[in-house]
Coordinates of C-alpha atoms and ligand atoms in Angstrom, one line a residue:
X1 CA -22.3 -7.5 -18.5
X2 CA -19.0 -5.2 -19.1
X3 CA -17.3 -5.0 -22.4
X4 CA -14.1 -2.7 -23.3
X5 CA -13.1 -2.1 -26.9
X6 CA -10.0 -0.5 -28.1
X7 CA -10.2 2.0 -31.2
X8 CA -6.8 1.0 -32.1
X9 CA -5.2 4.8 -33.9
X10 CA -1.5 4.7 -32.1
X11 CA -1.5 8.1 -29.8
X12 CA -5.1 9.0 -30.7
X13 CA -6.6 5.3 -29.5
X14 CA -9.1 5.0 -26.5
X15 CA -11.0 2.8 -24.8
X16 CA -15.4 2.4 -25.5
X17 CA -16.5 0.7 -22.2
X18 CA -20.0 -0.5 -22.7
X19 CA -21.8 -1.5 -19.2
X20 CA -25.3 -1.0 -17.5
X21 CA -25.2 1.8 -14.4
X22 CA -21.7 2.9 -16.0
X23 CA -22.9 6.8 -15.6
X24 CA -23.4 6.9 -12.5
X25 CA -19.6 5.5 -11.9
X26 CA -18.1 7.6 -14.7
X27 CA -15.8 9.3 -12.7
X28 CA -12.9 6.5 -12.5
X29 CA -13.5 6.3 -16.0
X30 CA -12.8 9.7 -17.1
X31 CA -9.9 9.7 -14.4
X32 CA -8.2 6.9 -16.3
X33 CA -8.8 8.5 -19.9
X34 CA -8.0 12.5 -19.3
X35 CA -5.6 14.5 -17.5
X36 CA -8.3 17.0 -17.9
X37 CA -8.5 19.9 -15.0
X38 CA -11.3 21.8 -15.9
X39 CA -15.1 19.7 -17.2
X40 CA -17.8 20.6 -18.8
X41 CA -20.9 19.1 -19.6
X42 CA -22.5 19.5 -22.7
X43 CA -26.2 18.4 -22.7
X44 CA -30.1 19.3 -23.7
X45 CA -32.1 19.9 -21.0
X46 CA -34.5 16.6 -21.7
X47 CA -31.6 14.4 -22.0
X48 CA -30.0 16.3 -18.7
X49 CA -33.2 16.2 -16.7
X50 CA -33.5 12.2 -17.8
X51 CA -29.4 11.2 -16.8
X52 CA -27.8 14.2 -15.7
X53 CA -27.9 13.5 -11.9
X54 CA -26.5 10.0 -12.7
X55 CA -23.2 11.6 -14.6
X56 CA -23.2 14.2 -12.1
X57 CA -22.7 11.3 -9.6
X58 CA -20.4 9.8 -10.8
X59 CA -17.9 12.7 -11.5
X60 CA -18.9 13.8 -8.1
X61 CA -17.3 10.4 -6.9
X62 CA -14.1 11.3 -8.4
X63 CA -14.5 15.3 -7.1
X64 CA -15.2 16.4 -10.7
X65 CA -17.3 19.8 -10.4
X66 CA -18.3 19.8 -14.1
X67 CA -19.9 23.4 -15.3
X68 CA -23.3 22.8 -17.3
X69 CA -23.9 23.7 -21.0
X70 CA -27.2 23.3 -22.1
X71 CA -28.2 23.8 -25.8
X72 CA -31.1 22.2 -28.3
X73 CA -30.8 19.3 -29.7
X74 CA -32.6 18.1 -33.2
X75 CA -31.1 18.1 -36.3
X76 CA -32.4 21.6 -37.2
X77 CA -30.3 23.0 -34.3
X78 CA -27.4 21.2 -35.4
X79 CA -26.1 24.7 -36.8
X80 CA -23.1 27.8 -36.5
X81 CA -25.2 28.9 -33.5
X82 CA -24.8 25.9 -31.2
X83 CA -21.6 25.9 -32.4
X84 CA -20.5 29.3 -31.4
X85 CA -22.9 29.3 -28.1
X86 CA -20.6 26.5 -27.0
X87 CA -17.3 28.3 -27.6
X88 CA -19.0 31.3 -26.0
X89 CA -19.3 29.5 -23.0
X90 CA -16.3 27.7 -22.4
X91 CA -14.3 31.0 -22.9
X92 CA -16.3 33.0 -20.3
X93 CA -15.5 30.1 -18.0
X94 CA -12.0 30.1 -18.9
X95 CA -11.6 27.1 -20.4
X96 CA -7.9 26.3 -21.3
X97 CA -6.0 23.2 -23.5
X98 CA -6.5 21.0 -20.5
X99 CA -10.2 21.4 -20.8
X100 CA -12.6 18.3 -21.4
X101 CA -15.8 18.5 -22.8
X102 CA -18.2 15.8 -22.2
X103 CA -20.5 15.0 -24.5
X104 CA -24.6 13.6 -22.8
X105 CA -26.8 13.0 -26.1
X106 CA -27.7 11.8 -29.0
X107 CA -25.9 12.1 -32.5
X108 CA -26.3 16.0 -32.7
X109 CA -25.1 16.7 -29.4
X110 CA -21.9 14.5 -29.9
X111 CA -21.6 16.3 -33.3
X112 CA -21.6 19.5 -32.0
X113 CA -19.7 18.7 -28.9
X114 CA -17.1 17.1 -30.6
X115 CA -16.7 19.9 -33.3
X116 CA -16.5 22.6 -30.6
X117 CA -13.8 20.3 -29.1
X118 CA -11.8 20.3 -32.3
X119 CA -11.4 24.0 -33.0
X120 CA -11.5 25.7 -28.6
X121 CA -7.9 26.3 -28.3
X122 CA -7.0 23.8 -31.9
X123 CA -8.1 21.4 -29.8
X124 CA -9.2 19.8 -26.1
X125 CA -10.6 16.6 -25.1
X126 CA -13.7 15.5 -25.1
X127 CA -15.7 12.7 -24.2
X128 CA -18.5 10.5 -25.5
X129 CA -22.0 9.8 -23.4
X130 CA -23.8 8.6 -26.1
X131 CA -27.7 7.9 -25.3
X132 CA -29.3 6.8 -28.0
X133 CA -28.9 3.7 -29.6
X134 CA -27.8 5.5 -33.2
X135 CA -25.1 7.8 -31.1
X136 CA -23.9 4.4 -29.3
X137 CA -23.3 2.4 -32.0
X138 CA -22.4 4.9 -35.0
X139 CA -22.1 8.6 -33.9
X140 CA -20.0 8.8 -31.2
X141 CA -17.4 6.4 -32.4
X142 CA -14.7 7.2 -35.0
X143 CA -13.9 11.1 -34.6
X144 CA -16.4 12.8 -37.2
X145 CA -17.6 15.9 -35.7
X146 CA -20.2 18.4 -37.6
X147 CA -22.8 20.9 -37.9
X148 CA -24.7 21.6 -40.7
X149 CA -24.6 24.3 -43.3
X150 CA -26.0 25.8 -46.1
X151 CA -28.7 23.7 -45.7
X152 CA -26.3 20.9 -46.4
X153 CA -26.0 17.9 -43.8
X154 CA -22.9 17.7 -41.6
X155 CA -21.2 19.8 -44.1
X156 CA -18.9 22.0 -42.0
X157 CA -16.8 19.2 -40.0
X158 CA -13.7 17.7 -38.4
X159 CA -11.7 14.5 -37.2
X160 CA -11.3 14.5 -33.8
X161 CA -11.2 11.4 -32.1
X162 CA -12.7 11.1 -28.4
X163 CA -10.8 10.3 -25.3
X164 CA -13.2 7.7 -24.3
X165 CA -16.5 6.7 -25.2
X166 CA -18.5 5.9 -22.2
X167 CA -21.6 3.7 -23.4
X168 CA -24.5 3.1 -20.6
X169 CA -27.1 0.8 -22.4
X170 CA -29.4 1.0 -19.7
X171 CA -30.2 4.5 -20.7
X172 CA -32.4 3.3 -23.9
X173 CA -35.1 2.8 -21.3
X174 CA -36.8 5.9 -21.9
X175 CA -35.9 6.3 -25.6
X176 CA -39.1 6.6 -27.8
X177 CA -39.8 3.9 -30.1
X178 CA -38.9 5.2 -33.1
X179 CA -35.7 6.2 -32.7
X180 CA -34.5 3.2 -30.5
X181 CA -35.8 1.4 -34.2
X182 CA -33.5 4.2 -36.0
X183 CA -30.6 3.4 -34.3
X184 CA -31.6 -0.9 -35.2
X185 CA -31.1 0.3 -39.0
X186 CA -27.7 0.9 -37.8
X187 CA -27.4 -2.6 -36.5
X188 CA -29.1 -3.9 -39.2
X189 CA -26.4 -2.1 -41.4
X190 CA -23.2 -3.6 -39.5
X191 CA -24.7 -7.4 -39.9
X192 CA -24.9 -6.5 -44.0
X193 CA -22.0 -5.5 -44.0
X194 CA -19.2 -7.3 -42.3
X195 CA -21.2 -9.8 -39.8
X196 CA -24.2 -12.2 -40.9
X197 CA -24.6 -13.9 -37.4
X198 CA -25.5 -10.9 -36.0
X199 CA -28.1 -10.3 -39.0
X200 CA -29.4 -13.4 -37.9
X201 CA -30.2 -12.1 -34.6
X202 CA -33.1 -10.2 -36.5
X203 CA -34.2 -13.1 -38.0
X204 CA -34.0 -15.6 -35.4
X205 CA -34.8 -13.0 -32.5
X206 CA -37.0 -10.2 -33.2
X207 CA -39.5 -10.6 -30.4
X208 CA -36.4 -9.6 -28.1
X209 CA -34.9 -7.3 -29.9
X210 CA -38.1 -5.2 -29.9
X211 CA -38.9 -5.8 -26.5
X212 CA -35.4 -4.1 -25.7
X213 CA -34.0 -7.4 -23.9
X214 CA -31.4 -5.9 -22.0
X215 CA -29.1 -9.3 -22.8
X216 CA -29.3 -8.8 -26.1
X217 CA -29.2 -5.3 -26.4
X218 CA -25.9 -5.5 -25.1
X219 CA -25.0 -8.4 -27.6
X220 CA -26.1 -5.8 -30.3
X221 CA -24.5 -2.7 -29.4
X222 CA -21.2 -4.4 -28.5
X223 CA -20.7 -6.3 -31.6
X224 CA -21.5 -3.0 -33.3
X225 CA -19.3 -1.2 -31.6
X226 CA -16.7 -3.8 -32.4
X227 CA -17.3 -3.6 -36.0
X228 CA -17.0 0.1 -35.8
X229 CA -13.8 -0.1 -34.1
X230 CA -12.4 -2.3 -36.7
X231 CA -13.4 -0.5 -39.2
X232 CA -12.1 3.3 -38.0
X233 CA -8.5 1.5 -36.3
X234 CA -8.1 0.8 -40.2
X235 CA -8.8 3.2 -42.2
X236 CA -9.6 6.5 -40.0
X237 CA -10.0 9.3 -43.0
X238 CA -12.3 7.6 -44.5
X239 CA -9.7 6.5 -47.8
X240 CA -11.2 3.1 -48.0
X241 CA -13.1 0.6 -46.4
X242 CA -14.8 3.2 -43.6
X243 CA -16.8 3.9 -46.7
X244 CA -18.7 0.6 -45.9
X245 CA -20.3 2.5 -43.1
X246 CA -21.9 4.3 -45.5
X247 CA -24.3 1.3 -46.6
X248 CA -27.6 2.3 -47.7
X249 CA -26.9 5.7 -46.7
X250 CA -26.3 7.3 -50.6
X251 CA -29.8 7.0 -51.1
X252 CA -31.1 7.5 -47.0
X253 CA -29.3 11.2 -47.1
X254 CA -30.6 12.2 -50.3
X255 CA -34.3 10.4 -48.9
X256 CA -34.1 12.8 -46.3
X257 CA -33.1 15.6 -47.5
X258 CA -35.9 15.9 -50.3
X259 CA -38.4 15.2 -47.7
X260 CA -36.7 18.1 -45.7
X261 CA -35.8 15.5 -42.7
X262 CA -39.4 15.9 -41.4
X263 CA -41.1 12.5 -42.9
X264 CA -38.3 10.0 -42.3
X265 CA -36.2 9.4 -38.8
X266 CA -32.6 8.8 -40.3
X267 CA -32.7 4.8 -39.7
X268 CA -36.0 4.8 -41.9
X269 CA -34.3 6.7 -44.5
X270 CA -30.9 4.1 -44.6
X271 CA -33.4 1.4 -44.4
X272 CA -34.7 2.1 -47.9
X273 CA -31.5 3.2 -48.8
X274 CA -30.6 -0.6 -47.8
X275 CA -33.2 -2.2 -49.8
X276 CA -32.1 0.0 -52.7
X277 CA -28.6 -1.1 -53.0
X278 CA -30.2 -4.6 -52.2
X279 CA -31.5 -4.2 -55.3
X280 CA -29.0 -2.2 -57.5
X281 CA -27.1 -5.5 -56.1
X282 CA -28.9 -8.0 -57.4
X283 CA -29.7 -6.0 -61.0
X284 CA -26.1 -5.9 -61.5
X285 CA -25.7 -9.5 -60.7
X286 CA -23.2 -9.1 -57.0
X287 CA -25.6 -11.1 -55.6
X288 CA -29.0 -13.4 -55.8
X289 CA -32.0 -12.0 -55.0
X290 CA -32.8 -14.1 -51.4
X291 CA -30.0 -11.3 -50.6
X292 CA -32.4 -8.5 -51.4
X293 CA -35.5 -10.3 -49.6
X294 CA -33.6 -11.3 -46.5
X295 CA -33.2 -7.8 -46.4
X296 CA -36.3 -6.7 -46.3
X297 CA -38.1 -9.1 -44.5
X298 CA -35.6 -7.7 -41.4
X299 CA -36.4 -3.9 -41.8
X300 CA -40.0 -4.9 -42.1
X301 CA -40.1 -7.1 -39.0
X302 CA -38.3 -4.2 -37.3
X303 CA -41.0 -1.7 -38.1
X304 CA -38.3 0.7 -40.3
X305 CA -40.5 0.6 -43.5
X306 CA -43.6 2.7 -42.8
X307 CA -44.8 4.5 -45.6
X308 CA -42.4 6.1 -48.5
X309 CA -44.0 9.0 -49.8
X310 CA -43.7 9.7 -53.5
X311 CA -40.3 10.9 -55.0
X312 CA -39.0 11.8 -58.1
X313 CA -36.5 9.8 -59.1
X314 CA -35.0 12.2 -61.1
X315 CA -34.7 14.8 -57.8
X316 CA -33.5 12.0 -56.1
X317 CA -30.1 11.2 -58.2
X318 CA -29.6 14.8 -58.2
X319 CA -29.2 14.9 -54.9
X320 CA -27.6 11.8 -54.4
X321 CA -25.0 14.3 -56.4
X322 CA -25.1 16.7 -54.0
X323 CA -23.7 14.2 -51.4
X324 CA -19.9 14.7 -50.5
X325 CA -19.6 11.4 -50.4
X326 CA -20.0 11.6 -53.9
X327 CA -16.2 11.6 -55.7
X328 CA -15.1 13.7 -58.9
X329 CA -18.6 13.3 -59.8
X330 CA -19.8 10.1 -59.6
X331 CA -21.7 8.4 -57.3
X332 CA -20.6 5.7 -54.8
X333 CA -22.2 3.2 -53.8
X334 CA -21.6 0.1 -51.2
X335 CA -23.3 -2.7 -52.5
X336 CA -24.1 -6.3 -51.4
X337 CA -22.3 -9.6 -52.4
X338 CA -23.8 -11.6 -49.7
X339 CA -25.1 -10.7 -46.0
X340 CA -21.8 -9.5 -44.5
X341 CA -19.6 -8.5 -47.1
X342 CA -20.1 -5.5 -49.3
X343 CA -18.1 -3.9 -52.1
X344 CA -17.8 -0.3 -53.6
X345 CA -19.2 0.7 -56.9
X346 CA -18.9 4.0 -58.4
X347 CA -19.3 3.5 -62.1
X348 CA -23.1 2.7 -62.1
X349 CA -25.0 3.9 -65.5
X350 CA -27.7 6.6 -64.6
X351 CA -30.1 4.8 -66.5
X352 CA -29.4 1.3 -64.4
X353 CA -29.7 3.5 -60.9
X354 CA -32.8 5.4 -62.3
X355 CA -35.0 2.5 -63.2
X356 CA -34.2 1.0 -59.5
X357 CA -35.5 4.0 -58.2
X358 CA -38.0 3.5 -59.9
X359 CA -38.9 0.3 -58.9
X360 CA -38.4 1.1 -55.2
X361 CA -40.8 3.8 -55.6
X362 CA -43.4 1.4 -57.1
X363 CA -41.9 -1.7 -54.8
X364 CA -42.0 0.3 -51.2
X365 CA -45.8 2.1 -51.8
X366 CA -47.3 -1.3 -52.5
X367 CA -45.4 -2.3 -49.8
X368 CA -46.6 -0.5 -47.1
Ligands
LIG1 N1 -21.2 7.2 -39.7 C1 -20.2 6.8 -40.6 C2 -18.8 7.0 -40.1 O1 -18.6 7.2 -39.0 O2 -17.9 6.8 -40.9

């Protein structure tokens, strides 16, 4: 199983090649995407000790002699520090414009990795390893780099698209449970909102899906990945309908930001954020209420709604403020029509958003 899609941005497109063993024969990738002289390899060190030798293979193969960076990874590392540890490091190794970083990770690393890529010299290339299912379908497609700041999420960032995005799925393997289920909310997300046949895979195969079937796994991360593609080739900056990504993630950022990102995995967070504007959906009439309940009934199955502690609702739609996704003051929303197509709201009456709160609140602690 190979797949190649094409994020389609004139000079800035590139290739995401999605096959099993791909690290260990990375080289002829990265040969074909970068004119790039001098590598290095951006990991952390559980992640290297896991795949590194693989990559290291490969670039071998193709008489790469990457240098090593290893830094932290977790969201709470995600800060100025890696940031300027990394730029540290590639000027004491003299790193010029035709530089490369590549990127061996999850979401934070690629974040990190790709900001650091943006601003060493204005600018070198960089490319995508993604291992985790979130980075490989979301994170390390589409050019947003960040760190956080302020104690605000992702809030110091760029766009800097990747060379390449080199995805090996046969690295889930020895991702824990819950975050290979994190990265599913993802999924889950890209069926609502622009494909219902692959929602249907949760409905009609969750046995597999949890079982990590390596068939349709694939299926899962390349339709994503598709859907992605689409989605950034069209509207890169975010002026339009990239702000369907954001599905169910108004709420899951504010979520997890009140519970200071210790309680909820980011997947968990979207995934009530889903069911919320599930229901803000249906209240306002966009759509009947099997649209809501199909909804659920998939998180459930997948195991993304545990427990949701209590919340105020009231410290919740501040927050949901503090979001910069939030324009000129009012908050947006992506809501449902029907599973796989959305549409933006951003006049919602606080009184209309605070009672659904407040019937999530009452809905999800029942619930679980
Ligand atoms: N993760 C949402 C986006 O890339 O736009």
């Amino acid at each position: 199983m190979k797949k190649e899609i094409k994020v389609d941005l004139d000079d800035k497109s590139y290739p995401i090649l999605i096959e099993n063993g791909i690290l260990s024969e990375c080289g002829s990738f990265l040969r074909r995407i970068t004119a790039a002289q001098k590598i290095a390899l951006l990991s952390a060190p559980a992640v290297y000790k896991a795949w590194g030798r693989e990559l290291l293979k490969g670039l071998a193969r193709k008489r790469f002699q990457p240098e090593l960076i290893l830094i932290s990874d977790g969201e709470k590392n995600k800060d100025e520090k890696a940031l300027s540890r990394i730029l540290k490091r590639l000027a004491s190794l003299g790193f010029q414009r035709d530089g490369c970083l590549v990127a061996l990770g999850g979401g934070v690393i690629g974040d990190v990795a790709g900001l650091a890529a943006s601003l060493y010299m204005r600018g070198i290339d960089l490319v995508q390893c993604p291992t985790t299912l979130l980075a490989q379908v979301d994170a390390s497609i589409g050019g947003k780099t960040a760190i956080d700041f302020a104690g605000i999420k992702n809030l110091i960032g760029t766009f800097h698209q990747p060379k390449g995005v080199l995805i090996d799925p046969q690295v889930l393997g020895t991702l824990d449970n819950r975050q290979f289920k994190t990265g599913l909310a993802e999924v889950i997300k890209y069926g609502i909102i622009q494909d219902e046949a692959l929602f249907a895979q949760f409905e009609k195969r969750p046995e597999l899906i949890l079982r990590r079937d390596p068939q349709i796994l694939f299926r899962l991360i390349s339709t994503s990945c598709e859907i992605k593609a689409r989605i950034v080739s069209q509207d890169e900056r975010e002026g339009g309908k990239r702000a369907w990504l954001n599905y169910g993630h108004t709420l899951g950022h504010a979520l997890e930001a009140y519970f200071h990102y210790g309680v909820l995995t980011h997947g968990e967070a979207v995934a009530y954020g889903m069911w919320f504007a599930g229901l803000l959906s249906c209240r306002l009439r966009l759509c009947p209420e099997i649209v809501l309940r199909r909804q659920i009934a998939v998180l459930k199955r997948m195991g993304l709604l545990r427990k949701l502690p209590n919340f105020s609702p009231e410290e919740i739609y501040k927050k949901m403020f503090l979001d910069k996704k939030a324009r000129k003051g009012r908050i947006q929303f992506i809501l449902t029509r029907k599973i796989g197509l959305v549409t933006i709201q951003k006049n919602i009456a606080q009184p209309i958003i605070l009672s659904a709160l407040t019937q999530l609140r009452a809905e999800a602690s029942e619930r679980c």
